[in-house]
Coordinates of C-alpha atoms in Angstrom, one line a residue:
X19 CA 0.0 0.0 0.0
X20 CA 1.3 3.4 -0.6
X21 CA 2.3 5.9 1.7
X22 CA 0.0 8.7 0.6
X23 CA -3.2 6.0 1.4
X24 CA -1.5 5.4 4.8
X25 CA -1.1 8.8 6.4
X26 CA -4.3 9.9 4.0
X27 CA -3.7 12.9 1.4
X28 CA -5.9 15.1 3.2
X29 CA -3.4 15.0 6.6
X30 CA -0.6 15.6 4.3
X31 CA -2.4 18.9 3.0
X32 CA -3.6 19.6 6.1
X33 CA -0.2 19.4 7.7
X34 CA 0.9 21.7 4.4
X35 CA -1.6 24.5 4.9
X36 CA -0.4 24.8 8.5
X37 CA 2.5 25.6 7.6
X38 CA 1.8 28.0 4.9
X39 CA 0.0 29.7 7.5
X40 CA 2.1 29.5 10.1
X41 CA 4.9 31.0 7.5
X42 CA 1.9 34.1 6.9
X43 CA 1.5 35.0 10.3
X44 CA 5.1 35.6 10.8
X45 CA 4.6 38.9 8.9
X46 CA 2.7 41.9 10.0
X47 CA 0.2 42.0 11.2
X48 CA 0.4 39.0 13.2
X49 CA 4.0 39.7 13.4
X50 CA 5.3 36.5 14.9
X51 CA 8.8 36.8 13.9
X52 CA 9.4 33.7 15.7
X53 CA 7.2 31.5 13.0
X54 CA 9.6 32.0 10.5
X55 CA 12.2 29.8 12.3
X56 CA 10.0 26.6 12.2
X57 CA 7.3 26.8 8.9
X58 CA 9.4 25.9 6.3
X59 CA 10.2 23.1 8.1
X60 CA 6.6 21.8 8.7
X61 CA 6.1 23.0 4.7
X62 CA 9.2 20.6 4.1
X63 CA 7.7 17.6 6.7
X64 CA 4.1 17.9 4.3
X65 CA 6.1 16.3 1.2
X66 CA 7.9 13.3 3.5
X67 CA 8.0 10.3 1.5
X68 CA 6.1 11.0 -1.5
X69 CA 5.9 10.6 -4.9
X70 CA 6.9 13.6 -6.8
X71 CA 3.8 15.4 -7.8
X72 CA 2.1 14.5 -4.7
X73 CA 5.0 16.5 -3.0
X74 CA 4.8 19.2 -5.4
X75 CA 0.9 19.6 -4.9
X76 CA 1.7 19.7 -0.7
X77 CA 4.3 22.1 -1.7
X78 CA 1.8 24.1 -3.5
X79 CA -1.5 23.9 -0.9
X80 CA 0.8 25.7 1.7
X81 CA 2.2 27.9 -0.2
X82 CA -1.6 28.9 -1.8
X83 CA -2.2 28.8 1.8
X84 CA 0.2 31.1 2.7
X85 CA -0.1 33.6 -0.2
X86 CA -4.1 33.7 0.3
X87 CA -2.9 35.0 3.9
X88 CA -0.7 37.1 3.0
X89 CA -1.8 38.8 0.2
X90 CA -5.3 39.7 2.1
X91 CA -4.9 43.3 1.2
X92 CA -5.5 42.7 -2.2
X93 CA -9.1 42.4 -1.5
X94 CA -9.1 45.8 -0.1
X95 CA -9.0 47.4 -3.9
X96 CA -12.6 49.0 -3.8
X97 CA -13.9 47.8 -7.0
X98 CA -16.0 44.3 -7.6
X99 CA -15.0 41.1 -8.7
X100 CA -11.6 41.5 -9.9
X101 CA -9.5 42.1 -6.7
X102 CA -10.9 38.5 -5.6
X103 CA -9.8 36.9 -8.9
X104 CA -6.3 39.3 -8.8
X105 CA -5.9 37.1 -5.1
X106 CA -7.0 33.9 -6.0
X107 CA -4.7 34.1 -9.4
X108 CA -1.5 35.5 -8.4
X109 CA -2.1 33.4 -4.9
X110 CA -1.9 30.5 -7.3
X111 CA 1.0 31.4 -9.4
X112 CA 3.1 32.1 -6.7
X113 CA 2.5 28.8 -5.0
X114 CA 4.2 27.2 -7.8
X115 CA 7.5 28.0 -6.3
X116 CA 6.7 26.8 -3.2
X117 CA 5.7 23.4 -4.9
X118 CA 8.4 23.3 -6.9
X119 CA 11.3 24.1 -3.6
X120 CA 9.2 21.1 -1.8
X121 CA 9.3 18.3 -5.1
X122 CA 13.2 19.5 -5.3
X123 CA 14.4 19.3 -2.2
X124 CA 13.1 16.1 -1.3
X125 CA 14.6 15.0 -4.8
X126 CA 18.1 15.7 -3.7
X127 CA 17.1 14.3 0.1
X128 CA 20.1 10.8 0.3
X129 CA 17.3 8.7 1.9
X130 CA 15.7 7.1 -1.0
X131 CA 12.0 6.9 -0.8
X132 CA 9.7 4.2 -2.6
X133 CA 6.5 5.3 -1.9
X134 CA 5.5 2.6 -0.4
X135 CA 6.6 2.2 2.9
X136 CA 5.4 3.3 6.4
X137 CA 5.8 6.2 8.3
X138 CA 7.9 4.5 10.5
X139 CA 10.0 2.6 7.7
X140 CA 10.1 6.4 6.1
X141 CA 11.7 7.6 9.1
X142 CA 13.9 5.1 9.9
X143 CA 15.4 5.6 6.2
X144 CA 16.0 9.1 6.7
X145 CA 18.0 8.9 10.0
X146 CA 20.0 5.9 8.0
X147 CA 21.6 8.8 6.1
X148 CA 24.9 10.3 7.5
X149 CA 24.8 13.6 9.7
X150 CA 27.2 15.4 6.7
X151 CA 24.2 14.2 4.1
X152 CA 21.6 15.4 6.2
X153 CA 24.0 18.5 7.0
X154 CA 24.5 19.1 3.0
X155 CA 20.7 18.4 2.7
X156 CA 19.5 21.2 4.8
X157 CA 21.7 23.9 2.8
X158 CA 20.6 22.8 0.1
X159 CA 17.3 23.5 1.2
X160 CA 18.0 27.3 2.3
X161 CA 20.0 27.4 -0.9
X162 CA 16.3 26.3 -3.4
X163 CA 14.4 28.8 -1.2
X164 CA 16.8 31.4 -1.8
X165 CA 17.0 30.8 -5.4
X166 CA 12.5 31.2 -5.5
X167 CA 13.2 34.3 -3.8
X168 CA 14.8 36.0 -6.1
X169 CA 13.4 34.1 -9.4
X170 CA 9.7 35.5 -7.6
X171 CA 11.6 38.6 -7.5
X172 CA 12.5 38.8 -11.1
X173 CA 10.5 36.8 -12.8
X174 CA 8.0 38.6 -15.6
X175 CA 9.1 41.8 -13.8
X176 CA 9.1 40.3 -10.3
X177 CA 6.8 40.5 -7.1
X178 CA 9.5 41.3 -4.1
X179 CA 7.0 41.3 -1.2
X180 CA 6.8 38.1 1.0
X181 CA 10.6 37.0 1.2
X182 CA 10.9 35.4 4.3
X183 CA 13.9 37.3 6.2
X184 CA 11.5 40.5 6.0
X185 CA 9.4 38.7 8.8
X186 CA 13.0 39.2 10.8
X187 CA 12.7 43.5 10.6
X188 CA 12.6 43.8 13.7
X189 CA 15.4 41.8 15.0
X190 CA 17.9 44.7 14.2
X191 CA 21.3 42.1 15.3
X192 CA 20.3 39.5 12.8
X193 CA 19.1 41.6 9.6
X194 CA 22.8 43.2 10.1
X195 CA 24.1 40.5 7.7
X196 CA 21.5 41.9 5.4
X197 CA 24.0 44.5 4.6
X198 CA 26.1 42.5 2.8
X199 CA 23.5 39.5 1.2
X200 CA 20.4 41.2 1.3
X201 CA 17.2 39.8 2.5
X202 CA 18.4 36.5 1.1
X203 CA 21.0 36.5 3.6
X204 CA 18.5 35.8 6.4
X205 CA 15.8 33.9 4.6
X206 CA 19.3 31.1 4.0
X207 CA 19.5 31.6 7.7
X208 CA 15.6 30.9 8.4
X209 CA 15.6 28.3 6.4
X210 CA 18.4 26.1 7.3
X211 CA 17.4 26.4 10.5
X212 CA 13.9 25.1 10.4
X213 CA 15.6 22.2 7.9
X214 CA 18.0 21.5 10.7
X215 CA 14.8 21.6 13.0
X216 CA 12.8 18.8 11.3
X217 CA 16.1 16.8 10.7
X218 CA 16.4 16.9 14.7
X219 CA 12.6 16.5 15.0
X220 CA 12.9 12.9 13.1
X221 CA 15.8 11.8 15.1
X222 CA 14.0 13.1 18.9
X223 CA 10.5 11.0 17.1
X224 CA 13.0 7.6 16.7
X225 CA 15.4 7.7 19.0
X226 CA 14.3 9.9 21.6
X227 CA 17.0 8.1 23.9
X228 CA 19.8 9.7 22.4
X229 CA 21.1 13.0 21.9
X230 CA 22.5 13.0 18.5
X231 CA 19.1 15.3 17.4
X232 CA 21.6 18.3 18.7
X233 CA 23.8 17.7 16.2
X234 CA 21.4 18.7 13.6
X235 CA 21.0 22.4 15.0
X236 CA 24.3 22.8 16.2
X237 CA 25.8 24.4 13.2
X238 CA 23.4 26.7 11.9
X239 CA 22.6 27.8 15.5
X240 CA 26.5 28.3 16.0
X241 CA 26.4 30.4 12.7
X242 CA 23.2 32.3 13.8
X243 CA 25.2 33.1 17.2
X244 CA 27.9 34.6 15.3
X245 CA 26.0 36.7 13.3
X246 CA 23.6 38.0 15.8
X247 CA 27.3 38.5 17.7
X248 CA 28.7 40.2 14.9
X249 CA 25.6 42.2 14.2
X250 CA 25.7 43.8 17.8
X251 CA 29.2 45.0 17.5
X252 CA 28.5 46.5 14.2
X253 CA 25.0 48.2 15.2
X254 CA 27.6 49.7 18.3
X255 CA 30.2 51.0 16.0
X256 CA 27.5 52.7 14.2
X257 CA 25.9 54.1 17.1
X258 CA 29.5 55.4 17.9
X259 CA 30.3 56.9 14.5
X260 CA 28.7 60.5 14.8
X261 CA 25.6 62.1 15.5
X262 CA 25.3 62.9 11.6
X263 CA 21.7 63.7 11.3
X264 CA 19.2 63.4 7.5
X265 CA 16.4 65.9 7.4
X266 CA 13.8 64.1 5.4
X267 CA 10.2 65.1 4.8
X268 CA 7.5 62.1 4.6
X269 CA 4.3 63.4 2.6
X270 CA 1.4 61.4 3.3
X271 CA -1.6 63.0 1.5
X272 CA -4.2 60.4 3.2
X273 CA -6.5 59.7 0.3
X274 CA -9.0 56.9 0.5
X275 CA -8.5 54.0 -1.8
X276 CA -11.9 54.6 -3.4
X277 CA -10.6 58.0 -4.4
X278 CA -7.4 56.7 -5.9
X279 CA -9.4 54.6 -8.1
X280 CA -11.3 57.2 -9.7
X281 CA -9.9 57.9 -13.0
X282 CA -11.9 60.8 -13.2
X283 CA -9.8 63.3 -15.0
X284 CA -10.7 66.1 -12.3
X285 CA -10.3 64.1 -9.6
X286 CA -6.9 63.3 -10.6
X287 CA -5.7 66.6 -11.0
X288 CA -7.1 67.4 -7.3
X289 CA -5.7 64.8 -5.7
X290 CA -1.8 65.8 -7.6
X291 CA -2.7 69.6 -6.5
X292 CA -2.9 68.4 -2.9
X293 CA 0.7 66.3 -3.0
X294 CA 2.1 69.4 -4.5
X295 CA 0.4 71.8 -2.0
X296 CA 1.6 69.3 1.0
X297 CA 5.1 68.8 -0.5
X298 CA 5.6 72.5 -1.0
X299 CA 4.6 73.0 2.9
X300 CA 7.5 70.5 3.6
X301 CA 10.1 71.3 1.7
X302 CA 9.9 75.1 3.6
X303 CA 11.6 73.0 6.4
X304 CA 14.5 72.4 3.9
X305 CA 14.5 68.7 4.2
X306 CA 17.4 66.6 2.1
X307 CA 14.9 64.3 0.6
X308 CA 11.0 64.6 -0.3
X309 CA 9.7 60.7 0.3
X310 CA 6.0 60.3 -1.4
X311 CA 3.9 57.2 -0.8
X312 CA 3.4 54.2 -3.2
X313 CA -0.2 55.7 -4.7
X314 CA 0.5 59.4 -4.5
X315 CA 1.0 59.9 -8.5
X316 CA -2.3 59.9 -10.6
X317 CA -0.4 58.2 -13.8
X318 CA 3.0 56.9 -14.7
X319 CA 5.4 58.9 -14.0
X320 CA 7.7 58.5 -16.6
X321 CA 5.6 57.4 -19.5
X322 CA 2.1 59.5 -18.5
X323 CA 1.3 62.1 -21.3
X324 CA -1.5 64.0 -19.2
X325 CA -0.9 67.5 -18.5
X326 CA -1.4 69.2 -14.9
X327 CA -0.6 72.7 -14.7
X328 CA 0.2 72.9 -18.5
X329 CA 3.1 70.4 -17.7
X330 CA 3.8 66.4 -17.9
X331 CA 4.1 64.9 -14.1
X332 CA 7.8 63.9 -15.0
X333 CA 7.9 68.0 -15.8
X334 CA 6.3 69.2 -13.1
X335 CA 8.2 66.4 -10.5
X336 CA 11.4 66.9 -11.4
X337 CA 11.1 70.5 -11.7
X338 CA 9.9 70.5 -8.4
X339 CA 13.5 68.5 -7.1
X340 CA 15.4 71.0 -9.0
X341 CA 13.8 74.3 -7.8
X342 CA 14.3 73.5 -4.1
X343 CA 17.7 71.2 -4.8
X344 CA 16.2 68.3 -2.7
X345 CA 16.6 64.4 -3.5
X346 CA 13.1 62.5 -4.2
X347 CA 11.7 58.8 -3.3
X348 CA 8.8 58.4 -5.4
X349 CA 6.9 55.6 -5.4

């Protein structure tokens, strides 16, 4: 009999969207920054033993779980019908990278799975494997999630929100190491922890009598240690290096979403008029950069051909940087 019949499909999904949500409530607003450390590895556990595209499709139910919980704002677009199918669609295309990291890691696992084995038997054949195979197995794990980071990233222009180490903001000695990798510095370190995690998980299930299940954290926590060491000493020496200060002038015009949406022609040309009238009032304080908000442009910047004030927005924006000499985030 095969696995999947033994444990039942639905428990493996089940266990799957657990994680996936699990992995969503370690960003805001749940927050749990703490989450982070362990769902990839219950994610990882939902594809145990089986065949490939019954681990792809657990890979792909927690990570539609996890993108339907994430991406709840979407459904905040006032306007009917197609935020819900914008959700349900782009939920559903991004959870093919999570399928895909959960089918190839447990390729490349050294335990060799038939499919048709017990849980226990399952088991069992993983801990058979050698601590340096299990070792290699788990950065290669951090390795694949890194790599669907930055493919979702890029990929048919990219969607860069969700990467795992930005659950980790507020842990200021850890993100340190963000300066030199980027947020794919700490979602390797996430990662190969909770794959470390469910290594030692299997061996505390078997062999609960020993303590070689330390062995599996040990070298990730050790590197986590140093970095969170070495991120304290360099958050000190910045703290130490001056009391050089950056004026900087946050516009926030405020305007509901429904308004945003109109595409009224006036209304457009209002709601620009107020960011200008707001980011005039600012820049009085002589700031050394102008920061507007994600939504505070009425067209595209660059490519829009609609005049306001007998000029183009690129016109009239960067006219406005030059005239006071002030550096702009827009956007």
């Amino acid at each position: 009999m095969k696995f999947r019949y033994i444990a039942g499909e639905w428990k493996r999904y089940a266990l799957a969207a657990t994680g996936g949500l699990l992995l969503a409530a370690a960003f805001p607003k749940i927050g749990l920054a703490g989450l982070g450390w362990i769902a990839p590895g219950i994610l990882l556990a939902s594809g145990l033993g089986a065949a490939p595209w019954a681990a792809f499709r657990s890979g792909f139910v927690g990570g539609f779980a996890f993108f339907l919980a994430a991406l709840y704002w979407l459904l905040l677009i006032p306007v009917p019908v197609a935020p819900i199918v914008g959700w349900l669609a782009l939920s559903a295309f991004l959870s093919l990278y999570s399928g895909l990291w959960v089918w190839l890691v447990w390729r490349a696992c050294p335990a060799r799975f038939d499919g048709a084995s017990t849980t226990t038997e399952l088991l069992e054949r993983f801990l058979e494997t050698s601590w340096r195979q299990r070792f290699v197995w788990s950065v290669f794990a951090a390795v694949a999630w890194v790599a669907w980071e930055m493919t979702q990233a890029r990929f048919l222009s990219g969607f860069p929100w969700t990467l795992l180490g930005a659950s980790q903001y507020r842990i200021l000695p850890l993100i340190q190491i963000s300066s030199v990798t980027g947020v794919y510095g700490v979602s390797f370190l996430l990662v190969w922890f909770s794959a470390a995690v469910l290594c030692a998980c299997v061996g505390l299930a078997r062999r609960p009598g020993k303590r070689t299940w330390s062995a599996e954290i040990f070298a990730p926590a050790l590197v986590i240690v140093a970095l969170i060491g070495w991120g304290m000493q360099r958050m000190k020496g910045l703290a130490l290096e001056g009391t050089r200060t950056l004026r900087v002038a946050l516009v926030q015009p405020s305007i509901p979403q429904t308004v945003i949406w109109n595409q009224a022609p006036e209304e457009k040309a209002r709601r620009f008029a107020s960011l200008m009238a707001l980011s005039e009032a600012a820049l009085t304080k002589k700031p050394a950069l102008l920061v507007w908000p994600e939504a505070a442009l009425p067209d595209l910047l660059r490519w829009s051909t609609n005049e306001y004030s007998g000029k183009t927005l690129l016109q009239t924006v960067t006219g406005l940087a030059r005239q006071h000499g002030v550096w702009m985030v827009v956007g």
